[in-house]
Amino acid sequence: MSGLRKAGRATVLFLAAVVTLFPFYAMLVLSFKPIGPVTLPGSLLPGGLSLEAYEQVLGTASLARWLLNTAVYAIVSVVGVLALSMLAGYAFAKKRFPGKETMFWSFVAMLMVPYHVTLIPLFILIADWGGVDTYWGLIIPTLANAQAVFLMRQFISTLPDELFEAARLDGCGELRILWSLVLPLTKPILATLGVFVFLWHWNDYLWPLVIGQSEEMRTLTVGIASLQAERVPLNVVMAGSVVAFVPIFMAYLIGQRYFVEGVTTTGMKG
Amino acid sequence: MTTTASAREPVATSPAPARKRAGARFLRPEARNGLLLVLPAFLLFVLFRFGPAIAGGILSFTDYTLGGETEWTGLANFERLVHDDRFWDSLRVTVVYSLLAVPGSIIVSVAMAMLVRRTFRGVRLFRSIFFLPVVTSLVLAGIIFTWIFSEDGPWSSLLRAVGFEGGSWLADSVLVLPALVVVSIWTRFGYGMLIVLARLQDIPRELEEAAHVDGAGPWQTFRHIILPQLKPALFFLGVLETTVAFQAFDTIWVMTGGGPGRASRTLVIELYDQGFRNFDQDYAATIGVALFVMTLIVALIQRLIMGRDK
């Protein structure tokens, strides 16, 4: 490749990176500006470090509570989805039982149905059971994750049958096999799936929006969107956004490998 | 959304002599254990996914109010839908948005993948940067871009500086969709880039070298050698991005709420509004059915196109 083309490519790459990162930069810089009108370009230049916006968003808004709600929602869902899909995936991959094909294909068929088709009936159901504004109403329905079951089944199908037969011959019970065979062997897919389920729930908006109706039951996404709608000063909204983004960013830095694998192997919603 | 692989893989762990004991124990231990393991996931699935999907279909044939009587009204909701200008409006908005967003994000994905496919110093950093928007919450993206596109935000200021007059794109009924499409491309291209990148890595280097020896320029090589090889990845992306575009909600709701007027009111925004603001839930469910039908039609068309290619 000629030097000129190399330089051209480098320039394009650099510009693309700047454009991609600009929203993050703006969010960060504005969150550290004193509360007040945002004027360009001065407001985008570094300097004038102030924690005012953070004090306000932590003090007046229920940010700590939203953070807690989001963490509960994300963590419980990850544990639940992983456990349920591991058990079901193992059974679908390695067991024979009546109704297996029907059950499995009904899982797969549901992947084609847009989520929004089920939204209204699901809300009516949860509302009927008194699940509005509760943790269980928020969390339990999201444990039904067909895609996770599908992926676990695909993964466990690739494990050799002989492994399980040998364990059985050695006198291992079903629980023992799950604990000391399936669990360690599925670690890679559990990690990948876990990262994505966490991300999905941390960023989820529509379901928490309809279920968490009081201010105390909002998640971060719902709460910060409500700050914006209530015309809270821009710096304060940006400070809240930074608080919501930092955990995802940390997770991304630590688990980048899993994100990349997750996309290329699972095609999971990002 | 991965490959719909065959379910007819070998599942046998033991031969089949167990059937004779079926009367005594009702089920073989293997079958019983298998069922027990599947049951928690399956019950939740029936209750919270399959059931509601069926219920959504049924709901669209009724007159329902939360806590009130449910009355069977046949096709009344669908008749209303067909004669509802708002519905056709939102359908049009959804289609226009998708027609801009899907090709847009695929083109940017391919371009970026071509830029970062060869290894050079810092290539991983660039890949990470381009993927970062994908892990960002759509609500945060919506909030930041609302400011970027606002009257005195960077985008409007930049346009003014180079001589364009006019206010925020989000307040303009024609420019609002392009603005939302820009946001959607920003949030999606990193994902497509990785998919294309994975495929690019499988293309044998010799093909390109041969083209180069034959005197093909970079564009010709891309057009005649690389692009055909990318077809499966592009097809996968096309299906996926169309689904994503049809169901777009978070960014649009946060940025415009469907406005100005009805200019960015997509089907899902209309569904949410009917269901959770007008509490017209049977009608909202009917819109859901329409969304489902639309998804099926697109899937069918894409199937046909792919079938023709093979």
CSV table of N, CA, C and O in Angstrom, one decimal, chain A residues 98-191:
chain,number,residue,atom,x,y,z
A,98,PRO,N,-40.6,-36.9,26.5
A,98,PRO,CA,-41.8,-36.6,25.7
A,98,PRO,C,-42.0,-35.1,25.6
A,98,PRO,O,-41.8,-34.3,26.5
A,99,GLY,N,-42.3,-34.6,24.4
A,99,GLY,CA,-42.7,-33.2,24.2
A,99,GLY,C,-41.4,-32.4,23.9
A,99,GLY,O,-41.5,-31.2,23.8
A,100,LYS,N,-40.3,-33.0,23.8
A,100,LYS,CA,-39.0,-32.2,23.7
A,100,LYS,C,-39.0,-31.4,22.5
A,100,LYS,O,-38.7,-30.2,22.5
A,101,GLU,N,-39.3,-32.0,21.3
A,101,GLU,CA,-39.2,-31.3,20.1
A,101,GLU,C,-40.2,-30.1,20.1
A,101,GLU,O,-39.9,-29.0,19.7
A,102,THR,N,-41.4,-30.4,20.5
A,102,THR,CA,-42.5,-29.3,20.5
A,102,THR,C,-42.0,-28.2,21.4
A,102,THR,O,-42.1,-27.0,21.0
A,103,MET,N,-41.5,-28.5,22.6
A,103,MET,CA,-41.1,-27.4,23.5
A,103,MET,C,-40.0,-26.6,22.9
A,103,MET,O,-40.0,-25.4,22.9
A,104,PHE,N,-39.0,-27.3,22.3
A,104,PHE,CA,-37.8,-26.6,21.8
A,104,PHE,C,-38.2,-25.7,20.7
A,104,PHE,O,-37.8,-24.6,20.6
A,105,TRP,N,-39.0,-26.2,19.8
A,105,TRP,CA,-39.4,-25.4,18.6
A,105,TRP,C,-40.3,-24.3,18.9
A,105,TRP,O,-40.3,-23.3,18.3
A,106,SER,N,-41.1,-24.4,20.0
A,106,SER,CA,-41.9,-23.3,20.4
A,106,SER,C,-41.0,-22.2,21.0
A,106,SER,O,-41.3,-21.0,20.8
A,107,PHE,N,-39.9,-22.6,21.6
A,107,PHE,CA,-38.9,-21.6,22.0
A,107,PHE,C,-38.4,-20.8,20.8
A,107,PHE,O,-38.4,-19.6,20.7
A,108,VAL,N,-38.0,-21.6,19.8
A,108,VAL,CA,-37.3,-21.0,18.6
A,108,VAL,C,-38.3,-20.1,17.9
A,108,VAL,O,-38.0,-19.0,17.4
A,109,ALA,N,-39.6,-20.6,17.8
A,109,ALA,CA,-40.6,-19.9,17.0
A,109,ALA,C,-40.8,-18.5,17.6
A,109,ALA,O,-41.0,-17.5,16.9
A,110,MET,N,-40.7,-18.4,19.0
A,110,MET,CA,-41.0,-17.2,19.6
A,110,MET,C,-39.9,-16.1,19.3
A,110,MET,O,-40.1,-14.9,19.5
A,111,LEU,N,-38.7,-16.6,18.9
A,111,LEU,CA,-37.7,-15.6,18.6
A,111,LEU,C,-38.1,-14.7,17.4
A,111,LEU,O,-37.6,-13.6,17.2
A,112,MET,N,-39.1,-15.2,16.6
A,112,MET,CA,-39.5,-14.5,15.5
A,112,MET,C,-40.6,-13.4,15.8
A,112,MET,O,-40.9,-12.6,15.0
A,113,VAL,N,-41.2,-13.6,17.0
A,113,VAL,CA,-42.3,-12.7,17.3
A,113,VAL,C,-41.8,-11.4,18.0
A,113,VAL,O,-41.0,-11.5,19.0
A,114,PRO,N,-42.1,-10.3,17.4
A,114,PRO,CA,-41.5,-9.0,18.0
A,114,PRO,C,-42.0,-8.9,19.5
A,114,PRO,O,-43.1,-9.3,19.8
A,115,TYR,N,-41.0,-8.4,20.3
A,115,TYR,CA,-41.3,-8.3,21.7
A,115,TYR,C,-42.5,-7.4,22.0
A,115,TYR,O,-43.3,-7.7,22.9
A,116,HIS,N,-42.8,-6.5,21.1
A,116,HIS,CA,-43.9,-5.5,21.4
A,116,HIS,C,-45.2,-6.1,21.3
A,116,HIS,O,-46.2,-5.6,21.7
A,117,VAL,N,-45.3,-7.3,20.5
A,117,VAL,CA,-46.6,-8.0,20.4
A,117,VAL,C,-47.0,-8.5,21.8
A,117,VAL,O,-48.2,-8.5,22.1
A,118,THR,N,-46.1,-8.9,22.6
A,118,THR,CA,-46.4,-9.5,23.9
A,118,THR,C,-46.5,-8.4,25.0
A,118,THR,O,-46.9,-8.7,26.1
A,119,LEU,N,-46.1,-7.2,24.7
A,119,LEU,CA,-45.9,-6.2,25.7
A,119,LEU,C,-47.2,-5.9,26.4
A,119,LEU,O,-47.3,-5.9,27.7
A,120,ILE,N,-48.3,-5.6,25.7
A,120,ILE,CA,-49.6,-5.2,26.3
A,120,ILE,C,-50.2,-6.4,27.1
A,120,ILE,O,-50.5,-6.2,28.3
A,121,PRO,N,-50.3,-7.6,26.6
A,121,PRO,CA,-50.8,-8.7,27.4
A,121,PRO,C,-50.0,-9.0,28.6
A,121,PRO,O,-50.5,-9.2,29.7
A,122,LEU,N,-48.7,-8.9,28.4
A,122,LEU,CA,-47.8,-9.2,29.5
A,122,LEU,C,-48.0,-8.1,30.6
A,122,LEU,O,-48.1,-8.5,31.8
A,123,PHE,N,-48.2,-6.9,30.2
A,123,PHE,CA,-48.4,-5.9,31.2
A,123,PHE,C,-49.7,-6.1,32.0
A,123,PHE,O,-49.8,-6.0,33.2
A,124,ILE,N,-50.8,-6.5,31.2
A,124,ILE,CA,-52.1,-6.7,31.8
A,124,ILE,C,-52.0,-7.8,32.8
A,124,ILE,O,-52.5,-7.8,33.9
A,125,LEU,N,-51.2,-8.9,32.4
A,125,LEU,CA,-51.1,-10.1,33.3
A,125,LEU,C,-50.4,-9.6,34.6
A,125,LEU,O,-50.9,-9.9,35.7
A,126,ILE,N,-49.3,-8.9,34.5
A,126,ILE,CA,-48.5,-8.5,35.7
A,126,ILE,C,-49.3,-7.5,36.5
A,126,ILE,O,-49.3,-7.6,37.8
A,127,ALA,N,-50.0,-6.6,35.9
A,127,ALA,CA,-50.9,-5.7,36.6
A,127,ALA,C,-52.0,-6.4,37.4
A,127,ALA,O,-52.3,-6.1,38.5
A,128,ASP,N,-52.6,-7.4,36.7
A,128,ASP,CA,-53.6,-8.2,37.4
A,128,ASP,C,-53.1,-8.9,38.6
A,128,ASP,O,-53.8,-9.1,39.6
A,129,TRP,N,-51.9,-9.3,38.6
A,129,TRP,CA,-51.3,-10.0,39.7
A,129,TRP,C,-50.7,-9.0,40.7
A,129,TRP,O,-50.0,-9.5,41.7
A,130,GLY,N,-50.8,-7.8,40.5
A,130,GLY,CA,-50.3,-6.8,41.4
A,130,GLY,C,-48.8,-6.6,41.3
A,130,GLY,O,-48.1,-6.2,42.3
A,131,GLY,N,-48.2,-6.8,40.1
A,131,GLY,CA,-46.8,-6.8,40.0
A,131,GLY,C,-46.3,-5.4,39.6
A,131,GLY,O,-45.1,-5.2,39.5
A,132,VAL,N,-47.2,-4.4,39.3
A,132,VAL,CA,-46.7,-3.1,38.9
A,132,VAL,C,-46.0,-2.5,40.1
A,132,VAL,O,-46.5,-2.6,41.3
A,133,ASP,N,-44.9,-1.8,39.9
A,133,ASP,CA,-44.1,-1.2,40.9
A,133,ASP,C,-43.5,-2.1,41.9
A,133,ASP,O,-43.3,-1.8,43.1
A,134,THR,N,-43.3,-3.4,41.5
A,134,THR,CA,-42.6,-4.3,42.4
A,134,THR,C,-41.4,-4.9,41.7
A,134,THR,O,-41.3,-4.9,40.4
A,135,TYR,N,-40.4,-5.4,42.5
A,135,TYR,CA,-39.3,-6.0,41.9
A,135,TYR,C,-39.6,-7.2,41.1
A,135,TYR,O,-39.1,-7.5,40.0
A,136,TRP,N,-40.5,-8.1,41.7
A,136,TRP,CA,-40.8,-9.3,41.0
A,136,TRP,C,-41.5,-9.1,39.7
A,136,TRP,O,-41.3,-9.8,38.7
A,137,GLY,N,-42.4,-8.1,39.7
A,137,GLY,CA,-43.1,-7.8,38.4
A,137,GLY,C,-42.1,-7.3,37.4
A,137,GLY,O,-42.3,-7.6,36.2
A,138,LEU,N,-41.1,-6.7,37.8
A,138,LEU,CA,-40.0,-6.2,36.9
A,138,LEU,C,-39.2,-7.4,36.4
A,138,LEU,O,-38.9,-7.5,35.2
A,139,ILE,N,-38.8,-8.2,37.3
A,139,ILE,CA,-37.8,-9.2,37.0
A,139,ILE,C,-38.3,-10.5,36.4
A,139,ILE,O,-37.8,-11.0,35.4
A,140,ILE,N,-39.3,-11.1,37.1
A,140,ILE,CA,-39.7,-12.5,36.7
A,140,ILE,C,-40.0,-12.7,35.2
A,140,ILE,O,-39.5,-13.6,34.6
A,141,PRO,N,-40.8,-11.8,34.6
A,141,PRO,CA,-41.1,-12.0,33.2
A,141,PRO,C,-39.8,-12.1,32.3
A,141,PRO,O,-39.8,-12.8,31.3
A,142,THR,N,-38.8,-11.4,32.7
A,142,THR,CA,-37.6,-11.3,31.8
A,142,THR,C,-36.7,-12.6,32.0
A,142,THR,O,-35.8,-12.8,31.2
A,143,LEU,N,-37.1,-13.4,33.0
A,143,LEU,CA,-36.3,-14.7,33.1
A,143,LEU,C,-36.7,-15.7,32.0
A,143,LEU,O,-36.0,-16.6,31.7
A,144,ALA,N,-37.8,-15.4,31.3
A,144,ALA,CA,-38.2,-16.3,30.2
A,144,ALA,C,-37.4,-15.8,29.0
A,144,ALA,O,-37.9,-15.0,28.2
A,145,ASN,N,-36.2,-16.3,28.8
A,145,ASN,CA,-35.3,-15.8,27.7
A,145,ASN,C,-35.1,-17.0,26.8
A,145,ASN,O,-34.2,-17.8,27.0
A,146,ALA,N,-35.9,-17.0,25.7
A,146,ALA,CA,-35.8,-18.1,24.7
A,146,ALA,C,-34.4,-18.2,24.1
A,146,ALA,O,-33.9,-19.3,23.8
A,147,GLN,N,-33.9,-17.0,23.8
A,147,GLN,CA,-32.6,-17.0,23.1
A,147,GLN,C,-31.5,-17.6,23.9
A,147,GLN,O,-30.6,-18.4,23.4
A,148,ALA,N,-31.5,-17.4,25.2
A,148,ALA,CA,-30.5,-18.0,26.1
A,148,ALA,C,-30.6,-19.5,26.1
A,148,ALA,O,-29.6,-20.2,26.0
A,149,VAL,N,-31.8,-20.0,26.2
A,149,VAL,CA,-32.0,-21.4,26.1
A,149,VAL,C,-31.5,-22.0,24.8
A,149,VAL,O,-30.8,-23.0,24.8
A,150,PHE,N,-31.8,-21.3,23.7
A,150,PHE,CA,-31.4,-21.8,22.4
A,150,PHE,C,-29.9,-21.9,22.4
A,150,PHE,O,-29.3,-22.9,21.9
A,151,LEU,N,-29.2,-20.8,22.8
A,151,LEU,CA,-27.7,-20.8,22.8
A,151,LEU,C,-27.1,-21.8,23.6
A,151,LEU,O,-26.1,-22.5,23.3
A,152,MET,N,-27.7,-22.0,24.8
A,152,MET,CA,-27.1,-23.0,25.7
A,152,MET,C,-27.3,-24.4,25.1
A,152,MET,O,-26.4,-25.2,25.2
A,153,ARG,N,-28.4,-24.7,24.5
A,153,ARG,CA,-28.6,-26.0,23.9
A,153,ARG,C,-27.6,-26.2,22.8
A,153,ARG,O,-27.0,-27.2,22.7
A,154,GLN,N,-27.4,-25.2,21.9
A,154,GLN,CA,-26.5,-25.3,20.8
A,154,GLN,C,-25.1,-25.6,21.4
A,154,GLN,O,-24.4,-26.4,20.9
A,155,PHE,N,-24.7,-24.9,22.4
A,155,PHE,CA,-23.4,-25.1,23.0
A,155,PHE,C,-23.2,-26.5,23.6
A,155,PHE,O,-22.2,-27.2,23.3
A,156,ILE,N,-24.2,-26.9,24.4
A,156,ILE,CA,-24.0,-28.2,25.1
A,156,ILE,C,-24.1,-29.3,24.1
A,156,ILE,O,-23.5,-30.4,24.3
A,157,SER,N,-24.8,-29.2,23.0
A,157,SER,CA,-24.9,-30.2,22.0
A,157,SER,C,-23.5,-30.6,21.4
A,157,SER,O,-23.3,-31.7,21.0
A,158,THR,N,-22.6,-29.6,21.5
A,158,THR,CA,-21.3,-29.9,20.9
A,158,THR,C,-20.4,-30.6,21.9
A,158,THR,O,-19.3,-31.1,21.5
A,159,LEU,N,-20.8,-30.8,23.2
A,159,LEU,CA,-20.0,-31.5,24.1
A,159,LEU,C,-20.3,-33.0,23.9
A,159,LEU,O,-21.4,-33.4,23.6
A,160,PRO,N,-19.2,-33.8,23.9
A,160,PRO,CA,-19.3,-35.3,23.6
A,160,PRO,C,-20.2,-36.0,24.6
A,160,PRO,O,-20.1,-35.8,25.8
A,161,ASP,N,-21.1,-36.8,24.1
A,161,ASP,CA,-22.0,-37.6,24.9
A,161,ASP,C,-21.2,-38.5,25.9
A,161,ASP,O,-21.7,-38.8,27.0
A,162,GLU,N,-20.1,-39.0,25.4
A,162,GLU,CA,-19.3,-40.0,26.2
A,162,GLU,C,-19.0,-39.5,27.6
A,162,GLU,O,-18.9,-40.2,28.6
A,163,LEU,N,-18.8,-38.2,27.6
A,163,LEU,CA,-18.4,-37.5,28.9
A,163,LEU,C,-19.5,-37.8,29.9
A,163,LEU,O,-19.2,-38.1,31.1
A,164,PHE,N,-20.7,-37.6,29.5
A,164,PHE,CA,-21.9,-37.7,30.4
A,164,PHE,C,-22.1,-39.2,30.8
A,164,PHE,O,-22.4,-39.5,31.9
A,165,GLU,N,-21.9,-40.0,29.8
A,165,GLU,CA,-22.1,-41.5,30.0
A,165,GLU,C,-21.1,-42.0,31.0
A,165,GLU,O,-21.4,-42.7,31.9
A,166,ALA,N,-19.8,-41.5,30.8
A,166,ALA,CA,-18.8,-41.9,31.7
A,166,ALA,C,-19.1,-41.5,33.2
A,166,ALA,O,-18.9,-42.3,34.1
A,167,ALA,N,-19.5,-40.3,33.3
A,167,ALA,CA,-19.9,-39.8,34.6
A,167,ALA,C,-21.0,-40.6,35.2
A,167,ALA,O,-20.9,-41.0,36.4
A,168,ARG,N,-21.9,-41.0,34.4
A,168,ARG,CA,-23.1,-41.8,34.9
A,168,ARG,C,-22.6,-43.2,35.3
A,168,ARG,O,-23.0,-43.7,36.4
A,169,LEU,N,-21.7,-43.7,34.5
A,169,LEU,CA,-21.2,-45.1,34.9
A,169,LEU,C,-20.4,-45.0,36.2
A,169,LEU,O,-20.4,-45.9,37.0
A,170,ASP,N,-19.7,-43.9,36.4
A,170,ASP,CA,-19.0,-43.7,37.7
A,170,ASP,C,-20.0,-43.4,38.8
A,170,ASP,O,-19.5,-43.2,40.0
A,171,GLY,N,-21.2,-43.4,38.6
A,171,GLY,CA,-22.2,-43.3,39.6
A,171,GLY,C,-22.6,-41.9,40.0
A,171,GLY,O,-23.1,-41.6,41.1
A,172,CYS,N,-22.3,-41.0,39.1
A,172,CYS,CA,-22.7,-39.6,39.3
A,172,CYS,C,-24.2,-39.4,39.2
A,172,CYS,O,-24.8,-39.9,38.2
A,173,GLY,N,-24.8,-38.8,40.1
A,173,GLY,CA,-26.2,-38.4,40.0
A,173,GLY,C,-26.4,-37.2,39.1
A,173,GLY,O,-25.4,-36.6,38.7
A,174,GLU,N,-27.6,-36.9,38.8
A,174,GLU,CA,-27.9,-35.8,37.9
A,174,GLU,C,-27.4,-34.5,38.4
A,174,GLU,O,-26.8,-33.7,37.7
A,175,LEU,N,-27.6,-34.2,39.7
A,175,LEU,CA,-27.1,-33.0,40.3
A,175,LEU,C,-25.6,-32.9,40.2
A,175,LEU,O,-25.1,-31.8,39.9
A,176,ARG,N,-25.0,-34.0,40.5
A,176,ARG,CA,-23.5,-34.0,40.5
A,176,ARG,C,-23.0,-33.7,39.1
A,176,ARG,O,-22.0,-33.0,38.9
A,177,ILE,N,-23.7,-34.3,38.1
A,177,ILE,CA,-23.3,-34.1,36.7
A,177,ILE,C,-23.4,-32.6,36.3
A,177,ILE,O,-22.5,-32.0,35.7
A,178,LEU,N,-24.5,-32.0,36.7
A,178,LEU,CA,-24.7,-30.6,36.5
A,178,LEU,C,-23.7,-29.7,37.1
A,178,LEU,O,-23.1,-28.8,36.5
A,179,TRP,N,-23.4,-30.0,38.3
A,179,TRP,CA,-22.5,-29.2,39.1
A,179,TRP,C,-21.0,-29.3,38.7
A,179,TRP,O,-20.3,-28.4,38.5
A,180,SER,N,-20.6,-30.6,38.5
A,180,SER,CA,-19.1,-30.8,38.2
A,180,SER,C,-18.8,-31.1,36.8
A,180,SER,O,-17.7,-31.3,36.4
A,181,LEU,N,-19.8,-31.1,35.9
A,181,LEU,CA,-19.5,-31.4,34.5
A,181,LEU,C,-20.1,-30.2,33.6
A,181,LEU,O,-19.4,-29.5,32.9
A,182,VAL,N,-21.4,-30.1,33.7
A,182,VAL,CA,-22.1,-29.1,32.8
A,182,VAL,C,-21.6,-27.7,33.2
A,182,VAL,O,-21.2,-26.9,32.3
A,183,LEU,N,-21.6,-27.3,34.5
A,183,LEU,CA,-21.3,-26.0,34.9
A,183,LEU,C,-19.8,-25.6,34.4
A,183,LEU,O,-19.7,-24.5,33.8
A,184,PRO,N,-18.8,-26.4,34.8
A,184,PRO,CA,-17.5,-25.9,34.3
A,184,PRO,C,-17.3,-25.9,32.8
A,184,PRO,O,-16.6,-25.1,32.3
A,185,LEU,N,-18.0,-26.9,32.1
A,185,LEU,CA,-17.8,-27.0,30.7
A,185,LEU,C,-18.5,-25.8,30.0
A,185,LEU,O,-18.0,-25.4,28.9
A,186,THR,N,-19.5,-25.3,30.5
A,186,THR,CA,-20.3,-24.2,29.8
A,186,THR,C,-19.8,-22.8,30.3
A,186,THR,O,-20.4,-21.8,29.9
A,187,LYS,N,-18.7,-22.8,31.0
A,187,LYS,CA,-18.2,-21.5,31.5
A,187,LYS,C,-18.0,-20.4,30.4
A,187,LYS,O,-18.5,-19.3,30.6
A,188,PRO,N,-17.4,-20.8,29.3
A,188,PRO,CA,-17.3,-19.7,28.2
A,188,PRO,C,-18.6,-19.2,27.8
A,188,PRO,O,-18.7,-17.9,27.7
A,189,ILE,N,-19.5,-20.0,27.5
A,189,ILE,CA,-20.8,-19.5,27.0
A,189,ILE,C,-21.6,-18.8,28.1
A,189,ILE,O,-22.3,-17.8,27.9
A,190,LEU,N,-21.4,-19.3,29.4
A,190,LEU,CA,-22.1,-18.6,30.5
A,190,LEU,C,-21.5,-17.2,30.6
A,190,LEU,O,-22.3,-16.2,30.9
A,191,ALA,N,-20.2,-17.0,30.5
A,191,ALA,CA,-19.6,-15.7,30.6
A,191,ALA,C,-20.1,-14.8,29.5
A,191,ALA,O,-20.6,-13.6,29.8
